mmCIF file of C-alpha atoms and ligand atoms in Angstrom:
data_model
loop_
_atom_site.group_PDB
_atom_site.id
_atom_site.type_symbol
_atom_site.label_atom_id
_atom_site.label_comp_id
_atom_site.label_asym_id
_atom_site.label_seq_id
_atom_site.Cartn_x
_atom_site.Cartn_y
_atom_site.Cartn_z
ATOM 1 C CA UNK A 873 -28.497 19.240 -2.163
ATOM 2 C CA UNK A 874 -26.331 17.505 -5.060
ATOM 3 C CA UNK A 875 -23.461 15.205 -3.697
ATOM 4 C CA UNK A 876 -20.392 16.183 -3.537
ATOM 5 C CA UNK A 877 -17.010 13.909 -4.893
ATOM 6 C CA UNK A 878 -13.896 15.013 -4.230
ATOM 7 C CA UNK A 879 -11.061 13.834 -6.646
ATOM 8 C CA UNK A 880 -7.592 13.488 -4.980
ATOM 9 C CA UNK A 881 -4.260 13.285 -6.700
ATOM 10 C CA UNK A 882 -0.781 13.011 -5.809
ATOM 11 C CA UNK A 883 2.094 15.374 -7.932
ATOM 12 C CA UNK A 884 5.566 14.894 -8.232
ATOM 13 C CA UNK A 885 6.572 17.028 -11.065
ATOM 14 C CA UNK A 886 3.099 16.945 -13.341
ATOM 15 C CA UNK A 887 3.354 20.064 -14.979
ATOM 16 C CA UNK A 888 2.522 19.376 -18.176
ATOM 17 C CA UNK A 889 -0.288 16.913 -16.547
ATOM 18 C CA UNK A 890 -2.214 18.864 -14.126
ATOM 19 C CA UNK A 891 -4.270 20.811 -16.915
ATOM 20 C CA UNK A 892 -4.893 18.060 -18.204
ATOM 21 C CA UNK A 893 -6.367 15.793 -15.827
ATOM 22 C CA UNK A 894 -8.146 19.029 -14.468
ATOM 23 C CA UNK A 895 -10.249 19.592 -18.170
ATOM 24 C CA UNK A 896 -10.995 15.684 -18.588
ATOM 25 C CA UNK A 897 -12.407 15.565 -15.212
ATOM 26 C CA UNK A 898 -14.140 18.549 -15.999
ATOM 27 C CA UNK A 899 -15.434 17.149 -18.881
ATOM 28 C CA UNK A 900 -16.967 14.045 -16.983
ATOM 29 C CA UNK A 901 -18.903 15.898 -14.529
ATOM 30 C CA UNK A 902 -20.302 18.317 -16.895
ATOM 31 C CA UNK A 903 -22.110 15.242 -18.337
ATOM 32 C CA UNK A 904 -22.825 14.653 -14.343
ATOM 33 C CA UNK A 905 -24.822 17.870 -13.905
ATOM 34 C CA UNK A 906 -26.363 16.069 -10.470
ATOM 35 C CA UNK A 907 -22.735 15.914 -8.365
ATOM 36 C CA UNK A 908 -20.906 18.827 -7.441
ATOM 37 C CA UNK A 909 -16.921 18.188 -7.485
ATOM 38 C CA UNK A 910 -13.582 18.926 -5.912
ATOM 39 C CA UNK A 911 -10.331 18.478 -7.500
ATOM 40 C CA UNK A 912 -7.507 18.500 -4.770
ATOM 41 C CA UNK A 913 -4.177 17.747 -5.856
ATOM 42 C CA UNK A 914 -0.939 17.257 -3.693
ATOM 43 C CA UNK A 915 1.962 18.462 -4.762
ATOM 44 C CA UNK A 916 4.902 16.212 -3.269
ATOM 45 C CA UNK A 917 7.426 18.592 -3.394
ATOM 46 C CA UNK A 918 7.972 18.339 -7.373
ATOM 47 C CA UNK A 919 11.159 20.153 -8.827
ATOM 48 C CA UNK A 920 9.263 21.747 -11.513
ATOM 49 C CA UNK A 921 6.519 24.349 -11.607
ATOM 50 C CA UNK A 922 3.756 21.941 -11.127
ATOM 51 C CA UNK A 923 2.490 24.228 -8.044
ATOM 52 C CA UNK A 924 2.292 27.011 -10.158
ATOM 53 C CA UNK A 925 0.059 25.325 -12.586
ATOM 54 C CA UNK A 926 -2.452 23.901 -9.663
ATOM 55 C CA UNK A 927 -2.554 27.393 -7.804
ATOM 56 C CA UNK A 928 -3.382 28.891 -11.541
ATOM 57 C CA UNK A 929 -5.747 26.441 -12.150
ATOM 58 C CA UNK A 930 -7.490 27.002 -8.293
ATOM 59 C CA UNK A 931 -7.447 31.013 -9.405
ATOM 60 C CA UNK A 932 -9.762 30.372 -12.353
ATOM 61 C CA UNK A 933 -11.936 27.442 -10.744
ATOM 62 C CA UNK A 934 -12.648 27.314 -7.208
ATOM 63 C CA UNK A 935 -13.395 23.467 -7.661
ATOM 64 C CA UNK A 936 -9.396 23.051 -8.145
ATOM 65 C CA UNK A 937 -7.596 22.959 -4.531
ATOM 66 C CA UNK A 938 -3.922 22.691 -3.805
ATOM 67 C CA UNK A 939 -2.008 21.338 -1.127
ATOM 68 C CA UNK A 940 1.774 21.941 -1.090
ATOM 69 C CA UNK A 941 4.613 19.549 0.493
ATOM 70 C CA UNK A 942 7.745 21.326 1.894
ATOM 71 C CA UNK A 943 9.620 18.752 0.764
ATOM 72 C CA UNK A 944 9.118 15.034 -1.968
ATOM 73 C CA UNK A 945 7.521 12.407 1.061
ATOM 74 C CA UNK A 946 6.345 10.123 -1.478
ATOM 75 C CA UNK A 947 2.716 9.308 -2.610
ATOM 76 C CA UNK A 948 1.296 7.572 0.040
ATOM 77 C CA UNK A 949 1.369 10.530 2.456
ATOM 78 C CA UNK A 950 0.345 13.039 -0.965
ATOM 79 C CA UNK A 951 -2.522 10.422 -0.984
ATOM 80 C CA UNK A 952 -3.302 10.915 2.711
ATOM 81 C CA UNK A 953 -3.023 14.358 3.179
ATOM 82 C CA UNK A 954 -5.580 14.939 0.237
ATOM 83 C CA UNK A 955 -7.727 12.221 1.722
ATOM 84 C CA UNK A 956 -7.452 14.283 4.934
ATOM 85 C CA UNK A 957 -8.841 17.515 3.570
ATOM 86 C CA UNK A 958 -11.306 16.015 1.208
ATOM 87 C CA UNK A 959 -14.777 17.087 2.004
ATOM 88 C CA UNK A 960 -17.107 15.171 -0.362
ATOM 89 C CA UNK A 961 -19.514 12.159 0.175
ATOM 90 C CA UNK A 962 -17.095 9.974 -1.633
ATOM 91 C CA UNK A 963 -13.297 10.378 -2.451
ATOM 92 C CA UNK A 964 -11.704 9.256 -5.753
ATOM 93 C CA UNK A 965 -8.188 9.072 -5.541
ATOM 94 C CA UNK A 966 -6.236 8.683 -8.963
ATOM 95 C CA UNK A 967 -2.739 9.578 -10.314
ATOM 96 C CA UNK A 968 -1.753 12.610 -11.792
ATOM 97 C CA UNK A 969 -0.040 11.159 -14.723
ATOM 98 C CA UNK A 970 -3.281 10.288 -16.619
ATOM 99 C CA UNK A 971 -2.969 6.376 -16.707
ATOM 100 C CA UNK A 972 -6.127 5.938 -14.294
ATOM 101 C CA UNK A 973 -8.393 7.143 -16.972
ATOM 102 C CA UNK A 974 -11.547 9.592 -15.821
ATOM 103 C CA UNK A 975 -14.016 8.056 -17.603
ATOM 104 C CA UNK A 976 -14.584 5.438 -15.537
ATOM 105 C CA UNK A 977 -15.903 7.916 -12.658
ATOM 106 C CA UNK A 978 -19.160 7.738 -14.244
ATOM 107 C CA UNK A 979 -19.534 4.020 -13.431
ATOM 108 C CA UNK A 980 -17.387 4.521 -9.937
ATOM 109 C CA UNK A 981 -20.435 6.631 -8.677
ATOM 110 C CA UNK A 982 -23.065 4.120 -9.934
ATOM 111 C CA UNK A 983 -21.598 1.199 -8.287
ATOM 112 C CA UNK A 984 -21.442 3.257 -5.128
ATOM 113 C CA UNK A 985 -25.248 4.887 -5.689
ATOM 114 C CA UNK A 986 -25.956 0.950 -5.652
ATOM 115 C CA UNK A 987 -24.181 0.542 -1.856
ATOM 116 C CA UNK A 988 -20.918 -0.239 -2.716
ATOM 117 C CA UNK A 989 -18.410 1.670 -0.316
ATOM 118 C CA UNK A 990 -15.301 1.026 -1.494
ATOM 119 C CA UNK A 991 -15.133 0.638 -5.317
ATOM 120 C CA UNK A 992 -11.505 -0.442 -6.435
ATOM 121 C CA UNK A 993 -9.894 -0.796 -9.600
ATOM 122 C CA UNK A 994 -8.005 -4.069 -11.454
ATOM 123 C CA UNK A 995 -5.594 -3.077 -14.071
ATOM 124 C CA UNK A 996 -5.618 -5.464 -16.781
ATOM 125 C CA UNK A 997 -2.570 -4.844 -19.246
ATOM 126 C CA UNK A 998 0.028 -2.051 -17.873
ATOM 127 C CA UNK A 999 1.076 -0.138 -21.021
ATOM 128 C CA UNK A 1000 4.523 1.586 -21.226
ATOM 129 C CA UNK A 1001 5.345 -0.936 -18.134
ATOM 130 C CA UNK A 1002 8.409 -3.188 -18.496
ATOM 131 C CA UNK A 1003 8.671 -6.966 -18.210
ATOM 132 C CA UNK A 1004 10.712 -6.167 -14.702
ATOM 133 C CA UNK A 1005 8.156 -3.859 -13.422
ATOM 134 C CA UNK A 1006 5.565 -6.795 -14.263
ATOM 135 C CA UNK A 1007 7.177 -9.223 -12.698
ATOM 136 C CA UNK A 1008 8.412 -7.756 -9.631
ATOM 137 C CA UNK A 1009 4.832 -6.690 -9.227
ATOM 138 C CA UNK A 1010 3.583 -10.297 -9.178
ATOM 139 C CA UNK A 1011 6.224 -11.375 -6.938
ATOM 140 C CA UNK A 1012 5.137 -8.780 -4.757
ATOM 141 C CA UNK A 1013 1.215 -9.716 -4.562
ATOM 142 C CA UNK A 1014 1.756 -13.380 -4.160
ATOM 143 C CA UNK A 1015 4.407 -12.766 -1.401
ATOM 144 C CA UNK A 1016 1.830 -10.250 0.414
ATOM 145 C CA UNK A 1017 -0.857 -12.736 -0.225
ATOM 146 C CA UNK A 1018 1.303 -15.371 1.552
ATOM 147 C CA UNK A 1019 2.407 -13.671 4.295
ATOM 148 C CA UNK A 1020 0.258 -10.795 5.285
ATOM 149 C CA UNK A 1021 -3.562 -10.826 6.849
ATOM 150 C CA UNK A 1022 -5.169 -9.021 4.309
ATOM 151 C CA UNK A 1023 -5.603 -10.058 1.103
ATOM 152 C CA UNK A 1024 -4.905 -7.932 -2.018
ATOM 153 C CA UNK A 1025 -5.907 -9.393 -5.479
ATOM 154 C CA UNK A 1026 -2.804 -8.872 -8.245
ATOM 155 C CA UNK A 1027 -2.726 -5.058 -10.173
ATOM 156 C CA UNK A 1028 -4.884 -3.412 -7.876
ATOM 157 C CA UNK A 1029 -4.312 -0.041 -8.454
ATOM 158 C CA UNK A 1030 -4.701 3.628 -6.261
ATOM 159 C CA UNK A 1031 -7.365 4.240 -8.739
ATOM 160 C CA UNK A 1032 -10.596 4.268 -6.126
ATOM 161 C CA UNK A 1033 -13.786 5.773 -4.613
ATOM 162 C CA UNK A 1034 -14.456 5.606 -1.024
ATOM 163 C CA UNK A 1035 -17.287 7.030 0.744
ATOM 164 C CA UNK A 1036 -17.338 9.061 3.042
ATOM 165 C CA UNK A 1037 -17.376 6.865 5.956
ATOM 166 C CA UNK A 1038 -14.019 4.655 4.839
ATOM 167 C CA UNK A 1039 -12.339 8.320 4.632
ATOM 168 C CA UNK A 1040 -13.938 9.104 8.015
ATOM 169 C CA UNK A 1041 -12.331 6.017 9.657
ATOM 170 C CA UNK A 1042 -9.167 6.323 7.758
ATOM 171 C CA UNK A 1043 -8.830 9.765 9.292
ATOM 172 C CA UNK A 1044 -8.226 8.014 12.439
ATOM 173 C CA UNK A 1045 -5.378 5.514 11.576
ATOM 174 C CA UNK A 1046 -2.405 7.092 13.063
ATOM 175 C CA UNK A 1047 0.292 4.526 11.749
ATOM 176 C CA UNK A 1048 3.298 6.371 9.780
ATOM 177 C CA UNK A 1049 4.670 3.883 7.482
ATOM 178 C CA UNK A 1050 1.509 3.305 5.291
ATOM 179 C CA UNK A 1051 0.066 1.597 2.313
ATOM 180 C CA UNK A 1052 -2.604 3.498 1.331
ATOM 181 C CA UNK A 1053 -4.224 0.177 -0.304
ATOM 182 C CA UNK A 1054 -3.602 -2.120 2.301
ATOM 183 C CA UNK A 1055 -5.425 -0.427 4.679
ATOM 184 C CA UNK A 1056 -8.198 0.413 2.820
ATOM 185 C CA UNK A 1057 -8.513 -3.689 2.034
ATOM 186 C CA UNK A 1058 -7.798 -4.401 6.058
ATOM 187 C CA UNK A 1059 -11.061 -2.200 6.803
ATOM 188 C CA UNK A 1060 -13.548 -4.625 4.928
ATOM 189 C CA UNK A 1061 -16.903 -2.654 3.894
ATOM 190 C CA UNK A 1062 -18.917 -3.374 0.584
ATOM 191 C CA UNK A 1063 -16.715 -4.036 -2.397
ATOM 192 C CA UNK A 1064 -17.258 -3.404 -5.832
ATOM 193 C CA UNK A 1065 -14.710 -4.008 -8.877
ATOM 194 C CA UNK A 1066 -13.516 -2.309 -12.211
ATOM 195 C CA UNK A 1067 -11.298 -3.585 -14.379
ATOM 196 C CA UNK A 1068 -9.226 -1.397 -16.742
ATOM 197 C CA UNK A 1069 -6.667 -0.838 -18.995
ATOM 198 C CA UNK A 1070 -4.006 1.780 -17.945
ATOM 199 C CA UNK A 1071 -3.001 4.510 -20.126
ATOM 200 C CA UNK A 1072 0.183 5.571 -20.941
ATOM 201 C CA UNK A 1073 1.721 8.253 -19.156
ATOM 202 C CA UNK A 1074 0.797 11.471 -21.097
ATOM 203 C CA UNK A 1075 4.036 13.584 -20.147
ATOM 204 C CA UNK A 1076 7.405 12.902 -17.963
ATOM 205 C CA UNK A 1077 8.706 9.793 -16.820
ATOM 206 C CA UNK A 1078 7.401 7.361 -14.441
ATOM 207 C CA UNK A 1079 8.760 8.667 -11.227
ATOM 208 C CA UNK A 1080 8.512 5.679 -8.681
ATOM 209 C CA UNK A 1081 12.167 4.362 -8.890
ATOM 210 C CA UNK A 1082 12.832 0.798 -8.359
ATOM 211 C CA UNK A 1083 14.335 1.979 -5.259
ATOM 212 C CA UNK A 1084 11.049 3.339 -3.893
ATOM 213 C CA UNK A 1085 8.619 0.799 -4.899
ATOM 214 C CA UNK A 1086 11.433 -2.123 -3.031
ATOM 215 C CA UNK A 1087 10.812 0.503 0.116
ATOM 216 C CA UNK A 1088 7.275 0.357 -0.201
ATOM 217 C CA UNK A 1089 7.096 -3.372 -0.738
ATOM 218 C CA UNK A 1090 8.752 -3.628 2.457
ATOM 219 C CA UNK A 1091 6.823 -1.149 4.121
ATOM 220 C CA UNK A 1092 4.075 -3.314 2.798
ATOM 221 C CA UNK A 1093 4.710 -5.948 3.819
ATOM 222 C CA UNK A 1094 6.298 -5.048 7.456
ATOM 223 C CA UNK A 1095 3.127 -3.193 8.225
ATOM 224 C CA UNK A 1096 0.582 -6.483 6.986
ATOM 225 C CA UNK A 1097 2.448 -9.257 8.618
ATOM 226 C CA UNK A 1098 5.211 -10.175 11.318
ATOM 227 C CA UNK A 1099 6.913 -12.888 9.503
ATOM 228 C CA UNK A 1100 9.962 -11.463 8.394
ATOM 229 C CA UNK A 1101 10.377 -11.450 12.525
ATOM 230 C CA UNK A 1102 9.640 -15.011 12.893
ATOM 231 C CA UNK A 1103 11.815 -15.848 10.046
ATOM 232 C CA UNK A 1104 14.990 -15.831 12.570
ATOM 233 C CA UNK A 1105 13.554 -18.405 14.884
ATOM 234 C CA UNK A 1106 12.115 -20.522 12.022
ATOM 235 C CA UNK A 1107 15.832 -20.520 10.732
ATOM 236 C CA UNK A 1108 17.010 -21.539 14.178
ATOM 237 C CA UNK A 1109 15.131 -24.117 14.842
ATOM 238 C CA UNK A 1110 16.448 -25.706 11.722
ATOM 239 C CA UNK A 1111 19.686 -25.379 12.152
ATOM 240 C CA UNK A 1112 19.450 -26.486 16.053
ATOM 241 C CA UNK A 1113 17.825 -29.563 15.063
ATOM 242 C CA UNK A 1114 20.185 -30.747 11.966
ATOM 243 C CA UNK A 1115 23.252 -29.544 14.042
ATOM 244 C CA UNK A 1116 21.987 -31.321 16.998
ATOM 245 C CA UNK A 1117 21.516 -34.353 15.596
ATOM 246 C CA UNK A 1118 25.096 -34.464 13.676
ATOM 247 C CA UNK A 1119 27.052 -33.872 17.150
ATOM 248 C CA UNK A 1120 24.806 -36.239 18.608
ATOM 249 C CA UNK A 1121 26.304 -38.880 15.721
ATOM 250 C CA UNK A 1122 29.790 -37.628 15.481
ATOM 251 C CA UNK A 1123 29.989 -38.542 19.583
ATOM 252 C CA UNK A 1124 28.298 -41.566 19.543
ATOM 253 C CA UNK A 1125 30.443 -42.762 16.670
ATOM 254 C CA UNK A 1126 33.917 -41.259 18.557
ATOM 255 C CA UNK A 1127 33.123 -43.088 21.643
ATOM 256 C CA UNK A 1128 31.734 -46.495 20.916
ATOM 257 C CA UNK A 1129 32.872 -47.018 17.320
ATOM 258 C CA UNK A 1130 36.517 -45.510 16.748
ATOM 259 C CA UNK A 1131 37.624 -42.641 18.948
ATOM 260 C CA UNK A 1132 40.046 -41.924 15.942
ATOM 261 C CA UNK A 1133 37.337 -40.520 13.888
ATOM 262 C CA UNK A 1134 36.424 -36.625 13.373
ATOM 263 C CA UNK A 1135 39.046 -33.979 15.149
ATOM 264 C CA UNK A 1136 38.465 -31.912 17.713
ATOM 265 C CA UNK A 1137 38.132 -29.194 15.154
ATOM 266 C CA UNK A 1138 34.885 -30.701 13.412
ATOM 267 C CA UNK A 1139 33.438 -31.468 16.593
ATOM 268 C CA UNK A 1140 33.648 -27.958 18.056
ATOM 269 C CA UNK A 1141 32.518 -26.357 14.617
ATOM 270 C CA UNK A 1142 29.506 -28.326 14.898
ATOM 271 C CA UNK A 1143 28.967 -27.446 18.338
ATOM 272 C CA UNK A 1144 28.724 -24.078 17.583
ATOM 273 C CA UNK A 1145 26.476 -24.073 14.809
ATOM 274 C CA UNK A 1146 24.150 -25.479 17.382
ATOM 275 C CA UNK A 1147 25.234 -22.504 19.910
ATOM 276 C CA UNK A 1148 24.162 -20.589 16.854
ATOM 277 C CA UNK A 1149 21.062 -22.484 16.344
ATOM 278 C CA UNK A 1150 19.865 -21.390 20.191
ATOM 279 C CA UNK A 1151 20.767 -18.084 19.549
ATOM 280 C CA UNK A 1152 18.434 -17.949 16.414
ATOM 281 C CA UNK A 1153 15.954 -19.601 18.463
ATOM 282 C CA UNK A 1154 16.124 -16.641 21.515
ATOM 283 C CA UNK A 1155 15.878 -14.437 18.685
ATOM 284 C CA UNK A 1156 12.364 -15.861 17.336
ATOM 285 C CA UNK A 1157 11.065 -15.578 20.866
ATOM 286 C CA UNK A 1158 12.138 -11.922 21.506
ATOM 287 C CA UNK A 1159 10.509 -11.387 17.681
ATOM 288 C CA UNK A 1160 7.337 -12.759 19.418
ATOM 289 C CA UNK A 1161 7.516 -9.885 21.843
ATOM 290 C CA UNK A 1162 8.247 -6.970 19.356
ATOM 291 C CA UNK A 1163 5.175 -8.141 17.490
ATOM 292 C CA UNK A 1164 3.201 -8.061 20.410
ATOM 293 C CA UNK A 1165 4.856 -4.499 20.990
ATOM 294 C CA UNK A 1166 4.167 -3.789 17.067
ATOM 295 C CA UNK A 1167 0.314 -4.585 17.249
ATOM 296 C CA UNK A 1168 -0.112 -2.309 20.185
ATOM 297 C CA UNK A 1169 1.650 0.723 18.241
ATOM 298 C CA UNK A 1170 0.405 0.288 14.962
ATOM 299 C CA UNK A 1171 -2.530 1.039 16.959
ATOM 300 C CA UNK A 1172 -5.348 0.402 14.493
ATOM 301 C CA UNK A 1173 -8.773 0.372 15.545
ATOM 302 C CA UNK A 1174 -9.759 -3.145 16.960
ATOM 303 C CA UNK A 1175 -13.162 -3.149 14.606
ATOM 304 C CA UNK A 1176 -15.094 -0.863 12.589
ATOM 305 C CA UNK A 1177 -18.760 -0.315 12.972
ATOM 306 C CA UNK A 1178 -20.226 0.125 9.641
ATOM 307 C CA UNK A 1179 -24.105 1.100 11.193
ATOM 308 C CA UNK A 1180 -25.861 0.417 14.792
ATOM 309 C CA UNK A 1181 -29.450 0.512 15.504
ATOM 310 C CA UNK A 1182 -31.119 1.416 18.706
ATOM 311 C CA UNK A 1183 -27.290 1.537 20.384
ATOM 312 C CA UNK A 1184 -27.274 4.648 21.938
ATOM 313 C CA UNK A 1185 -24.265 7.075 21.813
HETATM 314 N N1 UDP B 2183 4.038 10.615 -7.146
HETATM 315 C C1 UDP B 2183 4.116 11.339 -5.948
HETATM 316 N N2 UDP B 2183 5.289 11.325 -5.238
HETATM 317 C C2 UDP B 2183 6.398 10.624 -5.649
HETATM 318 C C3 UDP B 2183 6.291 9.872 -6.853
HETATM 319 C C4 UDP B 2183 5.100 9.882 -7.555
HETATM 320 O O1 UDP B 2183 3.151 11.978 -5.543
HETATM 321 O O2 UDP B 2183 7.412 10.672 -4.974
HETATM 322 C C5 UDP B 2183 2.776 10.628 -7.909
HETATM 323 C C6 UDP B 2183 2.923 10.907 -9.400
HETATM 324 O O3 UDP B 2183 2.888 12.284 -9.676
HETATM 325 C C7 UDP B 2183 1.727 10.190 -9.987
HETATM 326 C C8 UDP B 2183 1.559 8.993 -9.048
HETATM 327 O O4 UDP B 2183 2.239 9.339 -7.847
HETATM 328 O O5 UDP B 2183 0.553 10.997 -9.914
HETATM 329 C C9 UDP B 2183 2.111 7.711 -9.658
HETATM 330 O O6 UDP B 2183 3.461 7.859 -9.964
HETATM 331 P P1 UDP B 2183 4.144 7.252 -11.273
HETATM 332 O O7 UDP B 2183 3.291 7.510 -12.466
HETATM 333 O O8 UDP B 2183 5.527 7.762 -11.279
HETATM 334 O O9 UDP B 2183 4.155 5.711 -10.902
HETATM 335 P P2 UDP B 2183 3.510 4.462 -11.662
HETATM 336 O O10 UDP B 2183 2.525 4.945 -12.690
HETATM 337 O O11 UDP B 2183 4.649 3.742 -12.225
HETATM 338 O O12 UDP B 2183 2.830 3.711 -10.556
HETATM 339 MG MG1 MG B 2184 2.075 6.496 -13.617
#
């Protein structure tokens, strides 16, 4: 039986894109005769009639599927849900816009016929992107790099093929702010790399508003690490310590050196940034619980079996 791959991509008002992507993809399995396809897309709840075009396209090919949002509830859960209700040996997941470019499928499934499980993508230049966009995005990476657990190399991209097995598991992560990439990265498995130059965007306008990429940053990085947490105590501790220290002076110097110097006024300001300081401090330490409450809702799976042998069920 020929394999099956099933092709998953997020909509938010594609119209003009969806036939597109749907004949180049066509194209590059045609010259694939040995793998059988699926071509789900999610429709985020666009504004235009980019519904109408994917249940068109699913009326004249039965390879095209369509799953329809009741309302817009962004791309990572478009990316999910397709992942969900993929049924092939490997998923591709790419965006609708054309700038993850199709013919570099062909090499996707020969990396992963050689036992890669997770082949991801590294976007080299980012045409049609602007200098902000470019730099925010390197902020971004070498912040997550910093502060989260898993690692994430610069312009990855949600241009990837995952077998079967990553989707299986992925099934299973019940956590509702996600980053589709992140997790992928945080469950390991064989790892194989393509670098690429993006397209520019065929039709429409890049729809991910500064707005909801700063959201997703933070979701990002909220859902990888608990520093922003610890950040409170850390900030504390600082400013128990220098204010400590100055009160300590200003009394020393009142008493035994000239009582005259600093008011009362100086001295009580400075003994409340230390107040302050402790309060910061209890902070930290309640942060230290939430985390320990975060962890256990997040919920992820402790480890991930890739194969056993002779381990019974
Ligand atoms: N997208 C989506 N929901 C949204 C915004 C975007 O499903 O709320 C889809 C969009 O149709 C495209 C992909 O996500 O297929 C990437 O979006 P876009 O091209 O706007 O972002 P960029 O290329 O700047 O990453
Ligand atoms: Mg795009």
């Amino acid at each position: 039986m020929s394999k099956k791959i099933s092709i998953v991509a997020p909509v938010y008002n594609e119209e003009k894109n969806i036939p597109l992507l749907a004949k180049e993809i066509e194209g590059v399995f045609s010259a694939l005769p040995q793998y059988g396809y699926e071509l789900i897309f999610v429709n985020d709840g666009s504004t235009d009639n980019s519904f109408l075009e994917i249940y068109n396209l699913s009326q004249r090919d039965s390879r095209v599927r369509g799953i329809d949002f009741s309302r817009n509830f962004g791309k990572e859960p478009a990316t999910s849900a397709g992942c969900h209700h993929a049924q092939g040996d490997a998923v591709v997941t790419m965006d609708a816009d054309l700038q993850h470019p199709p013919e570099l499928i062909p090499k996707f499934l020969e990396l992963w016929e050689n036992g890669a499980e997770v082949v991801y993508t590294v976007r080299k230049e980012n045409k049609g992107a602007g200098w902000f966009k470019k730099l925010s995005s390197k902020i971004f990476y070498w912040l997550f790099n910093r502060v989260s657990e898993v690692k994430t190399e610069s312009g990855t991209t949600d241009f990837r093929l995952m077998d079967k097995k990553v989707i299986d598991i992925f099934r299973k992560f019940p956590e509702r702010e996600r980053m589709f990439r992140g997790m992928i990265d945080w469950m390991g498995y064989r790892r194989a790399k393509v670098e690429f130059v993006a397209r520019e965007r065929v039709n429409g306008i890049a729809t991910y508003s500064y707005r909801k990429l700063f959201g997703l940053a933070l979701n990002s990085l909220t859902s990888f690490s608990l520093l922003p947490l610890r950040m409170a105590g850390y900030l504390g501790i600082i400013i128990t310590l220098i204010s400590g220290l100055l009160l300590a002076a200003m009394l020393v110097t009142r008493w035994f050196i000239d009582p005259s110097m600093f008011t009362p006024i100086a001295i009580l300001g400075v003994s409340n940034m230390f107040l302050i300081g402790i309060v910061l401090i209890s902070l930290g330490f309640i942060a230290l619980y939430i985390a320990r409450i975060h962890g256990e809702v997040i919920n992820r799976p402790l480890y991930i079996i890739r194969e056993s042998v002779n381990i019974g069920e």
